[in-house]
Amino acid sequence: MELDDIDLALLRALNADGRLSASELAAKANVSRGTVYSRLERLQRAGVIRGFTVDVDEHRLGLEVTALVLVSAGQFRWREMSSELAALPEVQFAGYLTGGFDIVLLVRVRDTDALRALVFEKLQSIQGVRSTQTLTVVEEVVDRPNIIPTE
């Protein structure tokens, strides 16, 4: 789908504040409310806008430890592990990699005891997990919910 300047302006405005009204979006994109409604509907139908969510501060929820867990999986097993990884509530993001590891996980847990339990008891008990390497995040410096093209 080809996005024009109006689409990008609407996406940037929603990315900054997902609770903006159609009138506020229209003012920010310099278009009519009708245009806002039709553009948002088109962006949703095309799958560009997948949904509307809330942005939660994990630390205020008590999830004090953030880590990246690199997973090496057995040959031909990594694709089947998707549903098992998705079932772990501590996993915020999972992606397949090229290079020395097969999967990267972004996990958030209450403390280091919960991190240990996740890695040693849950992850390493999944069939096909050969090894893991855990990198603890000491400070998050960039946390963008979405990347909207600038041009």
GROMACS .gro file of N, CA and C in nm:
model
  453
    1MET      N    1   0.085  -0.118   0.000
    1MET     CA    2   0.000   0.000   0.000
    1MET      C    3   0.089   0.124   0.000
    2GLU      N    4   0.061   0.215  -0.087
    2GLU     CA    5   0.135   0.341  -0.095
    2GLU      C    6   0.077   0.441   0.005
    3LEU      N    7   0.161   0.491   0.094
    3LEU     CA    8   0.117   0.589   0.193
    3LEU      C    9   0.158   0.728   0.147
    4ASP      N   10   0.065   0.823   0.160
    4ASP     CA   11   0.098   0.961   0.122
    4ASP      C   12   0.122   1.043   0.250
    5ASP      N   13   0.146   1.172   0.231
    5ASP     CA   14   0.177   1.260   0.344
    5ASP      C   15   0.064   1.266   0.446
    6ILE      N   16  -0.061   1.258   0.400
    6ILE     CA   17  -0.175   1.263   0.493
    6ILE      C   18  -0.177   1.137   0.578
    7ASP      N   19  -0.160   1.020   0.515
    7ASP     CA   20  -0.156   0.894   0.590
    7ASP      C   21  -0.047   0.899   0.696
    8LEU      N   22   0.072   0.943   0.655
    8LEU     CA   23   0.185   0.948   0.748
    8LEU      C   24   0.160   1.049   0.861
    9ALA      N   25   0.098   1.161   0.831
    9ALA     CA   26   0.066   1.260   0.935
    9ALA      C   27  -0.031   1.201   1.036
   10LEU      N   28  -0.131   1.129   0.987
   10LEU     CA   29  -0.228   1.066   1.078
   10LEU      C   30  -0.159   0.960   1.165
   11LEU      N   31  -0.074   0.879   1.104
   11LEU     CA   32  -0.005   0.775   1.180
   11LEU      C   33   0.090   0.834   1.284
   12ARG      N   34   0.161   0.940   1.247
   12ARG     CA   35   0.250   1.004   1.344
   12ARG      C   36   0.172   1.063   1.461
   13ALA      N   37   0.059   1.126   1.431
   13ALA     CA   38  -0.023   1.186   1.537
   13ALA      C   39  -0.079   1.078   1.629
   14LEU      N   40  -0.127   0.968   1.573
   14LEU     CA   41  -0.179   0.859   1.655
   14LEU      C   42  -0.068   0.790   1.734
   15ASN      N   43   0.050   0.782   1.673
   15ASN     CA   44   0.162   0.720   1.741
   15ASN      C   45   0.202   0.801   1.865
   16ALA      N   46   0.192   0.932   1.855
   16ALA     CA   47   0.224   1.019   1.968
   16ALA      C   48   0.115   1.017   2.074
   17ASP      N   49  -0.011   1.007   2.031
   17ASP     CA   50  -0.124   1.006   2.124
   17ASP      C   51  -0.240   0.932   2.059
   18GLY      N   52  -0.255   0.806   2.093
   18GLY     CA   53  -0.357   0.721   2.034
   18GLY      C   54  -0.499   0.756   2.074
   19ARG      N   55  -0.516   0.853   2.163
   19ARG     CA   56  -0.650   0.891   2.208
   19ARG      C   57  -0.701   1.018   2.141
   20LEU      N   58  -0.630   1.067   2.040
   20LEU     CA   59  -0.675   1.188   1.972
   20LEU      C   60  -0.810   1.164   1.905
   21SER      N   61  -0.896   1.265   1.911
   21SER     CA   62  -1.026   1.256   1.845
   21SER      C   63  -1.008   1.279   1.696
   22ALA      N   64  -1.112   1.248   1.619
   22ALA     CA   65  -1.108   1.272   1.475
   22ALA      C   66  -1.088   1.420   1.446
   23SER      N   67  -1.148   1.505   1.525
   23SER     CA   68  -1.130   1.650   1.506
   23SER      C   69  -0.986   1.692   1.529
   24GLU      N   70  -0.925   1.639   1.635
   24GLU     CA   71  -0.785   1.671   1.663
   24GLU      C   72  -0.692   1.616   1.555
   25LEU      N   73  -0.722   1.496   1.507
   25LEU     CA   74  -0.642   1.439   1.398
   25LEU      C   75  -0.656   1.521   1.272
   26ALA      N   76  -0.778   1.565   1.243
   26ALA     CA   77  -0.802   1.647   1.124
   26ALA      C   78  -0.721   1.776   1.130
   27ALA      N   79  -0.717   1.838   1.247
   27ALA     CA   80  -0.642   1.962   1.262
   27ALA      C   81  -0.492   1.938   1.244
   28LYS      N   82  -0.442   1.828   1.300
   28LYS     CA   83  -0.299   1.799   1.289
   28LYS      C   84  -0.258   1.765   1.146
   29ALA      N   85  -0.347   1.698   1.071
   29ALA     CA   86  -0.315   1.659   0.932
   29ALA      C   87  -0.365   1.762   0.831
   30ASN      N   88  -0.435   1.864   0.880
   30ASN     CA   89  -0.489   1.970   0.794
   30ASN      C   90  -0.586   1.914   0.688
   31VAL      N   91  -0.677   1.827   0.735
   31VAL     CA   92  -0.779   1.767   0.649
   31VAL      C   93  -0.913   1.770   0.723
   32SER      N   94  -1.019   1.729   0.655
   32SER     CA   95  -1.152   1.725   0.718
   32SER      C   96  -1.166   1.600   0.805
   33ARG      N   97  -1.265   1.604   0.894
   33ARG     CA   98  -1.294   1.486   0.977
   33ARG      C   99  -1.335   1.368   0.890
   34GLY      N  100  -1.410   1.395   0.784
   34GLY     CA  101  -1.450   1.288   0.692
   34GLY      C  102  -1.330   1.219   0.630
   35THR      N  103  -1.231   1.300   0.594
   35THR     CA  104  -1.108   1.243   0.538
   35THR      C  105  -1.038   1.157   0.642
   36VAL      N  106  -1.034   1.203   0.767
   36VAL     CA  107  -0.972   1.125   0.874
   36VAL      C  108  -1.041   0.989   0.886
   37TYR      N  109  -1.174   0.988   0.892
   37TYR     CA  110  -1.247   0.862   0.906
   37TYR      C  111  -1.219   0.768   0.789
   38SER      N  112  -1.222   0.820   0.668
   38SER     CA  113  -1.201   0.732   0.552
   38SER      C  114  -1.057   0.683   0.546
   39ARG      N  115  -0.962   0.769   0.579
   39ARG     CA  116  -0.821   0.727   0.577
   39ARG      C  117  -0.794   0.622   0.684
   40LEU      N  118  -0.846   0.642   0.803
   40LEU     CA  119  -0.824   0.544   0.910
   40LEU      C  120  -0.887   0.410   0.875
   41GLU      N  121  -1.006   0.414   0.817
   41GLU     CA  122  -1.071   0.289   0.776
   41GLU      C  123  -0.988   0.218   0.670
   42ARG      N  124  -0.936   0.294   0.573
   42ARG     CA  125  -0.854   0.235   0.467
   42ARG      C  126  -0.725   0.177   0.524
   43LEU      N  127  -0.662   0.247   0.618
   43LEU     CA  128  -0.540   0.199   0.680
   43LEU      C  129  -0.565   0.072   0.762
   44GLN      N  130  -0.681   0.064   0.825
   44GLN     CA  131  -0.717  -0.057   0.899
   44GLN      C  132  -0.743  -0.173   0.804
   45ARG      N  133  -0.821  -0.150   0.699
   45ARG     CA  134  -0.851  -0.257   0.603
   45ARG      C  135  -0.723  -0.312   0.539
   46ALA      N  136  -0.627  -0.223   0.513
   46ALA     CA  137  -0.502  -0.263   0.450
   46ALA      C  138  -0.407  -0.331   0.548
   47GLY      N  139  -0.440  -0.329   0.676
   47GLY     CA  140  -0.355  -0.392   0.777
   47GLY      C  141  -0.240  -0.304   0.824
   48VAL      N  142  -0.235  -0.179   0.781
   48VAL     CA  143  -0.132  -0.088   0.829
   48VAL      C  144  -0.157  -0.058   0.977
   49ILE      N  145  -0.281  -0.027   1.010
   49ILE     CA  146  -0.322  -0.013   1.151
   49ILE      C  147  -0.383  -0.146   1.190
   50ARG      N  148  -0.315  -0.217   1.281
   50ARG     CA  149  -0.361  -0.350   1.321
   50ARG      C  150  -0.456  -0.345   1.439
   51GLY      N  151  -0.456  -0.235   1.511
   51GLY     CA  152  -0.543  -0.224   1.628
   51GLY      C  153  -0.503  -0.104   1.711
   52PHE      N  154  -0.573  -0.084   1.818
   52PHE     CA  155  -0.547   0.025   1.910
   52PHE      C  156  -0.523  -0.036   2.047
   53THR      N  157  -0.412   0.002   2.109
   53THR     CA  158  -0.376  -0.058   2.237
   53THR      C  159  -0.339   0.049   2.338
   54VAL      N  160  -0.311   0.005   2.457
   54VAL     CA  161  -0.266   0.094   2.563
   54VAL      C  162  -0.115   0.076   2.579
   55ASP      N  163  -0.045   0.185   2.609
   55ASP     CA  164   0.098   0.181   2.633
   55ASP      C  165   0.118   0.174   2.784
   56VAL      N  166   0.172   0.064   2.832
   56VAL     CA  167   0.184   0.038   2.975
   56VAL      C  168   0.330   0.053   3.019
   57ASP      N  169   0.351   0.113   3.133
   57ASP     CA  170   0.484   0.123   3.192
   57ASP      C  171   0.507  -0.004   3.274
   58GLU      N  172   0.588  -0.094   3.221
   58GLU     CA  173   0.611  -0.224   3.285
   58GLU      C  174   0.671  -0.212   3.424
   59HIS      N  175   0.757  -0.113   3.444
   59HIS     CA  176   0.819  -0.096   3.576
   59HIS      C  177   0.715  -0.062   3.682
   60ARG      N  178   0.617   0.019   3.645
   60ARG     CA  179   0.511   0.054   3.742
   60ARG      C  180   0.419  -0.064   3.770
   61LEU      N  181   0.424  -0.166   3.683
   61LEU     CA  182   0.349  -0.289   3.707
   61LEU      C  183   0.428  -0.388   3.791
   62GLY      N  184   0.551  -0.350   3.825
   62GLY     CA  185   0.634  -0.439   3.906
   62GLY      C  186   0.727  -0.527   3.825
   63LEU      N  187   0.734  -0.506   3.695
   63LEU     CA  188   0.824  -0.586   3.611
   63LEU      C  189   0.956  -0.510   3.601
   64GLU      N  190   1.043  -0.532   3.698
   64GLU     CA  191   1.164  -0.453   3.716
   64GLU      C  192   1.282  -0.499   3.631
   65VAL      N  193   1.279  -0.622   3.581
   65VAL     CA  194   1.393  -0.676   3.506
   65VAL      C  195   1.353  -0.699   3.361
   66THR      N  196   1.432  -0.639   3.272
   66THR     CA  197   1.416  -0.659   3.128
   66THR      C  198   1.541  -0.729   3.077
   67ALA      N  199   1.523  -0.827   2.991
   67ALA     CA  200   1.639  -0.900   2.938
   67ALA      C  201   1.612  -0.942   2.794
   68LEU      N  202   1.722  -0.958   2.721
   68LEU     CA  203   1.720  -1.020   2.590
   68LEU      C  204   1.774  -1.160   2.609
   69VAL      N  205   1.700  -1.258   2.562
   69VAL     CA  206   1.745  -1.396   2.573
   69VAL      C  207   1.767  -1.448   2.432
   70LEU      N  208   1.891  -1.488   2.404
   70LEU     CA  209   1.925  -1.546   2.275
   70LEU      C  210   1.912  -1.697   2.287
   71VAL      N  211   1.842  -1.760   2.192
   71VAL     CA  212   1.813  -1.902   2.200
   71VAL      C  213   1.873  -1.972   2.078
   72SER      N  214   1.945  -2.079   2.104
   72SER     CA  215   1.992  -2.166   1.998
   72SER      C  216   1.902  -2.289   1.999
   73ALA      N  217   1.842  -2.316   1.884
   73ALA     CA  218   1.744  -2.425   1.876
   73ALA      C  219   1.797  -2.537   1.788
   74GLY      N  220   1.743  -2.655   1.812
   74GLY     CA  221   1.781  -2.769   1.730
   74GLY      C  222   1.738  -2.750   1.586
   75GLN      N  223   1.811  -2.814   1.496
   75GLN     CA  224   1.783  -2.801   1.354
   75GLN      C  225   1.638  -2.839   1.325
   76PHE      N  226   1.571  -2.757   1.246
   76PHE     CA  227   1.432  -2.777   1.201
   76PHE      C  228   1.331  -2.769   1.314
   77ARG      N  229   1.370  -2.736   1.436
   77ARG     CA  230   1.278  -2.731   1.549
   77ARG      C  231   1.231  -2.590   1.579
   78TRP      N  232   1.307  -2.489   1.538
   78TRP     CA  233   1.279  -2.352   1.580
   78TRP      C  234   1.142  -2.303   1.538
   79ARG      N  235   1.092  -2.341   1.422
   79ARG     CA  236   0.958  -2.296   1.381
   79ARG      C  237   0.848  -2.354   1.469
   80GLU      N  238   0.863  -2.477   1.510
   80GLU     CA  239   0.761  -2.541   1.594
   80GLU      C  240   0.756  -2.482   1.734
   81MET      N  241   0.862  -2.412   1.774
   81MET     CA  242   0.868  -2.356   1.908
   81MET      C  243   0.785  -2.229   1.922
   82SER      N  244   0.737  -2.174   1.812
   82SER     CA  245   0.664  -2.046   1.815
   82SER      C  246   0.548  -2.045   1.914
   83SER      N  247   0.465  -2.146   1.910
   83SER     CA  248   0.348  -2.147   1.998
   83SER      C  249   0.389  -2.163   2.144
   84GLU      N  250   0.495  -2.238   2.170
   84GLU     CA  251   0.541  -2.254   2.307
   84GLU      C  252   0.598  -2.122   2.361
   85LEU      N  253   0.670  -2.048   2.278
   85LEU     CA  254   0.724  -1.919   2.320
   85LEU      C  255   0.612  -1.817   2.339
   86ALA      N  256   0.513  -1.819   2.250
   86ALA     CA  257   0.401  -1.727   2.261
   86ALA      C  258   0.319  -1.752   2.387
   87ALA      N  259   0.322  -1.873   2.437
   87ALA     CA  260   0.246  -1.907   2.558
   87ALA      C  261   0.312  -1.857   2.686
   88LEU      N  262   0.436  -1.812   2.678
   88LEU     CA  263   0.506  -1.761   2.797
   88LEU      C  264   0.469  -1.615   2.817
   89PRO      N  265   0.397  -1.581   2.924
   89PRO     CA  266   0.351  -1.444   2.944
   89PRO      C  267   0.463  -1.343   2.964
   90GLU      N  268   0.582  -1.390   2.998
   90GLU     CA  269   0.696  -1.300   3.021
   90GLU      C  270   0.757  -1.250   2.890
   91VAL      N  271   0.726  -1.317   2.779
   91VAL     CA  272   0.786  -1.284   2.649
   91VAL      C  273   0.706  -1.172   2.584
   92GLN      N  274   0.770  -1.057   2.566
   92GLN     CA  275   0.706  -0.944   2.499
   92GLN      C  276   0.727  -0.949   2.350
   93PHE      N  277   0.843  -0.998   2.306
   93PHE     CA  278   0.877  -1.003   2.164
   93PHE      C  279   0.962  -1.127   2.140
   94ALA      N  280   0.938  -1.193   2.027
   94ALA     CA  281   1.022  -1.304   1.983
   94ALA      C  282   1.045  -1.288   1.834
   95GLY      N  283   1.169  -1.309   1.792
   95GLY     CA  284   1.201  -1.299   1.650
   95GLY      C  285   1.307  -1.399   1.612
   96TYR      N  286   1.296  -1.449   1.488
   96TYR     CA  287   1.396  -1.542   1.436
   96TYR      C  288   1.515  -1.463   1.386
   97LEU      N  289   1.634  -1.518   1.403
   97LEU     CA  290   1.759  -1.451   1.371
   97LEU      C  291   1.840  -1.525   1.266
   98THR      N  292   1.934  -1.452   1.208
   98THR     CA  293   2.042  -1.515   1.134
   98THR      C  294   2.165  -1.505   1.222
   99GLY      N  295   2.265  -1.585   1.196
   99GLY     CA  296   2.387  -1.577   1.276
   99GLY      C  297   2.398  -1.690   1.375
  100GLY      N  298   2.463  -1.663   1.486
  100GLY     CA  299   2.497  -1.766   1.583
  100GLY      C  300   2.381  -1.816   1.668
  101PHE      N  301   2.273  -1.741   1.677
  101PHE     CA  302   2.156  -1.784   1.752
  101PHE      C  303   2.036  -1.785   1.658
  102ASP      N  304   1.933  -1.860   1.696
  102ASP     CA  305   1.816  -1.877   1.610
  102ASP      C  306   1.701  -1.784   1.647
  103ILE      N  307   1.690  -1.749   1.775
  103ILE     CA  308   1.574  -1.673   1.825
  103ILE      C  309   1.623  -1.569   1.925
  104VAL      N  310   1.561  -1.450   1.924
  104VAL     CA  311   1.584  -1.352   2.029
  104VAL      C  312   1.450  -1.325   2.097
  105LEU      N  313   1.454  -1.318   2.228
  105LEU     CA  314   1.335  -1.289   2.307
  105LEU      C  315   1.359  -1.162   2.388
  106LEU      N  316   1.259  -1.076   2.393
  106LEU     CA  317   1.258  -0.964   2.487
  106LEU      C  318   1.164  -1.006   2.598
  107VAL      N  319   1.217  -1.015   2.719
  107VAL     CA  320   1.136  -1.063   2.831
  107VAL      C  321   1.133  -0.959   2.941
  108ARG      N  322   1.024  -0.957   3.015
  108ARG     CA  323   1.008  -0.867   3.130
  108ARG      C  324   0.955  -0.950   3.247
  109VAL      N  325   1.026  -0.939   3.360
  109VAL     CA  326   0.991  -1.016   3.478
  109VAL      C  327   1.006  -0.930   3.603
  110ARG      N  328   0.954  -0.979   3.715
  110ARG     CA  329   0.956  -0.903   3.841
  110ARG      C  330   1.097  -0.885   3.898
  111ASP      N  331   1.176  -0.991   3.894
  111ASP     CA  332   1.308  -0.985   3.958
  111ASP      C  333   1.398  -1.092   3.898
  112THR      N  334   1.522  -1.100   3.949
  112THR     CA  335   1.617  -1.196   3.893
  112THR      C  336   1.578  -1.340   3.923
  113ASP      N  337   1.507  -1.364   4.032
  113ASP     CA  338   1.458  -1.500   4.058
  113ASP      C  339   1.360  -1.543   3.949
  114ALA      N  340   1.273  -1.451   3.909
  114ALA     CA  341   1.177  -1.482   3.802
  114ALA      C  342   1.249  -1.500   3.668
  115LEU      N  343   1.355  -1.424   3.646
  115LEU     CA  344   1.434  -1.440   3.523
  115LEU      C  345   1.501  -1.576   3.521
  116ARG      N  346   1.560  -1.615   3.634
  116ARG     CA  347   1.623  -1.747   3.643
  116ARG      C  348   1.521  -1.857   3.617
  117ALA      N  349   1.403  -1.847   3.676
  117ALA     CA  350   1.299  -1.948   3.656
  117ALA      C  351   1.255  -1.954   3.510
  118LEU      N  352   1.242  -1.838   3.448
  118LEU     CA  353   1.202  -1.835   3.307
  118LEU      C  354   1.306  -1.904   3.219
  119VAL      N  355   1.433  -1.867   3.238
  119VAL     CA  356   1.538  -1.921   3.150
  119VAL      C  357   1.565  -2.068   3.181
  120PHE      N  358   1.591  -2.101   3.307
  120PHE     CA  359   1.635  -2.236   3.339
  120PHE      C  360   1.523  -2.338   3.351
  121GLU      N  361   1.405  -2.294   3.392
  121GLU     CA  362   1.297  -2.390   3.411
  121GLU      C  363   1.200  -2.394   3.294
  122LYS      N  364   1.166  -2.278   3.241
  122LYS     CA  365   1.067  -2.276   3.132
  122LYS      C  366   1.132  -2.289   2.995
  123LEU      N  367   1.222  -2.196   2.961
  123LEU     CA  368   1.280  -2.197   2.826
  123LEU      C  369   1.362  -2.322   2.800
  124GLN      N  370   1.451  -2.356   2.892
  124GLN     CA  371   1.539  -2.468   2.867
  124GLN      C  372   1.469  -2.603   2.877
  125SER      N  373   1.343  -2.604   2.918
  125SER     CA  374   1.266  -2.729   2.918
  125SER      C  375   1.187  -2.747   2.788
  126ILE      N  376   1.187  -2.646   2.702
  126ILE     CA  377   1.120  -2.659   2.573
  126ILE      C  378   1.202  -2.748   2.481
  127GLN      N  379   1.137  -2.847   2.425
  127GLN     CA  380   1.206  -2.940   2.337
  127GLN      C  381   1.267  -2.865   2.219
  128GLY      N  382   1.394  -2.888   2.196
  128GLY     CA  383   1.463  -2.823   2.086
  128GLY      C  384   1.553  -2.709   2.128
  129VAL      N  385   1.536  -2.656   2.249
  129VAL     CA  386   1.626  -2.551   2.296
  129VAL      C  387   1.758  -2.615   2.333
  130ARG      N  388   1.864  -2.576   2.260
  130ARG     CA  389   1.997  -2.631   2.286
  130ARG      C  390   2.073  -2.547   2.387
  131SER      N  391   2.063  -2.414   2.375
  131SER     CA  392   2.132  -2.327   2.469
  131SER      C  393   2.068  -2.190   2.467
  132THR      N  394   2.098  -2.113   2.572
  132THR     CA  395   2.049  -1.976   2.581
  132THR      C  396   2.163  -1.886   2.629
  133GLN      N  397   2.152  -1.760   2.594
  133GLN     CA  398   2.242  -1.658   2.649
  133GLN      C  399   2.153  -1.541   2.689
  134THR      N  400   2.166  -1.495   2.812
  134THR     CA  401   2.079  -1.390   2.865
  134THR      C  402   2.157  -1.261   2.882
  135LEU      N  403   2.103  -1.154   2.828
  135LEU     CA  404   2.162  -1.021   2.840
  135LEU      C  405   2.064  -0.935   2.919
  136THR      N  406   2.102  -0.890   3.037
  136THR     CA  407   2.015  -0.809   3.119
  136THR      C  408   2.027  -0.663   3.077
  137VAL      N  409   1.913  -0.599   3.057
  137VAL     CA  410   1.910  -0.458   3.019
  137VAL      C  411   1.923  -0.376   3.148
  138VAL      N  412   2.022  -0.288   3.153
  138VAL     CA  413   2.041  -0.208   3.274
  138VAL      C  414   1.970  -0.073   3.265
  139GLU      N  415   1.945  -0.025   3.141
  139GLU     CA  416   1.868   0.098   3.123
  139GLU      C  417   1.814   0.101   2.981
  140GLU      N  418   1.687   0.132   2.968
  140GLU     CA  419   1.626   0.147   2.837
  140GLU      C  420   1.639   0.292   2.794
  141VAL      N  421   1.703   0.315   2.680
  141VAL     CA  422   1.727   0.452   2.638
  141VAL      C  423   1.637   0.494   2.521
  142VAL      N  424   1.589   0.400   2.443
  142VAL     CA  425   1.494   0.427   2.335
  142VAL      C  426   1.386   0.320   2.342
  143ASP      N  427   1.262   0.362   2.346
  143ASP     CA  428   1.150   0.268   2.351
  143ASP      C  429   1.037   0.326   2.269
  144ARG      N  430   1.038   0.298   2.140
  144ARG     CA  431   0.935   0.348   2.050
  144ARG      C  432   0.830   0.240   2.027
  145PRO      N  433   0.703   0.276   2.036
  145PRO     CA  434   0.600   0.175   2.010
  145PRO      C  435   0.595   0.136   1.863
  146ASN      N  436   0.623   0.231   1.775
  146ASN     CA  437   0.617   0.207   1.631
  146ASN      C  438   0.719   0.297   1.562
  147ILE      N  439   0.761   0.256   1.445
  147ILE     CA  440   0.847   0.340   1.362
  147ILE      C  441   0.764   0.384   1.241
  148ILE      N  442   0.743   0.514   1.228
  148ILE     CA  443   0.668   0.570   1.117
  148ILE      C  444   0.771   0.635   1.024
  149PRO      N  445   0.769   0.601   0.895
  149PRO     CA  446   0.867   0.662   0.803
  149PRO      C  447   0.860   0.815   0.807
  150THR      N  448   0.976   0.877   0.797
  150THR     CA  449   0.981   1.023   0.800
  150THR      C  450   0.966   1.083   0.662
  151GLU      N  451   0.985   1.005   0.559
  151GLU     CA  452   0.973   1.057   0.421
  151GLU      C  453   0.874   0.974   0.343
   0.00000   0.00000   0.00000
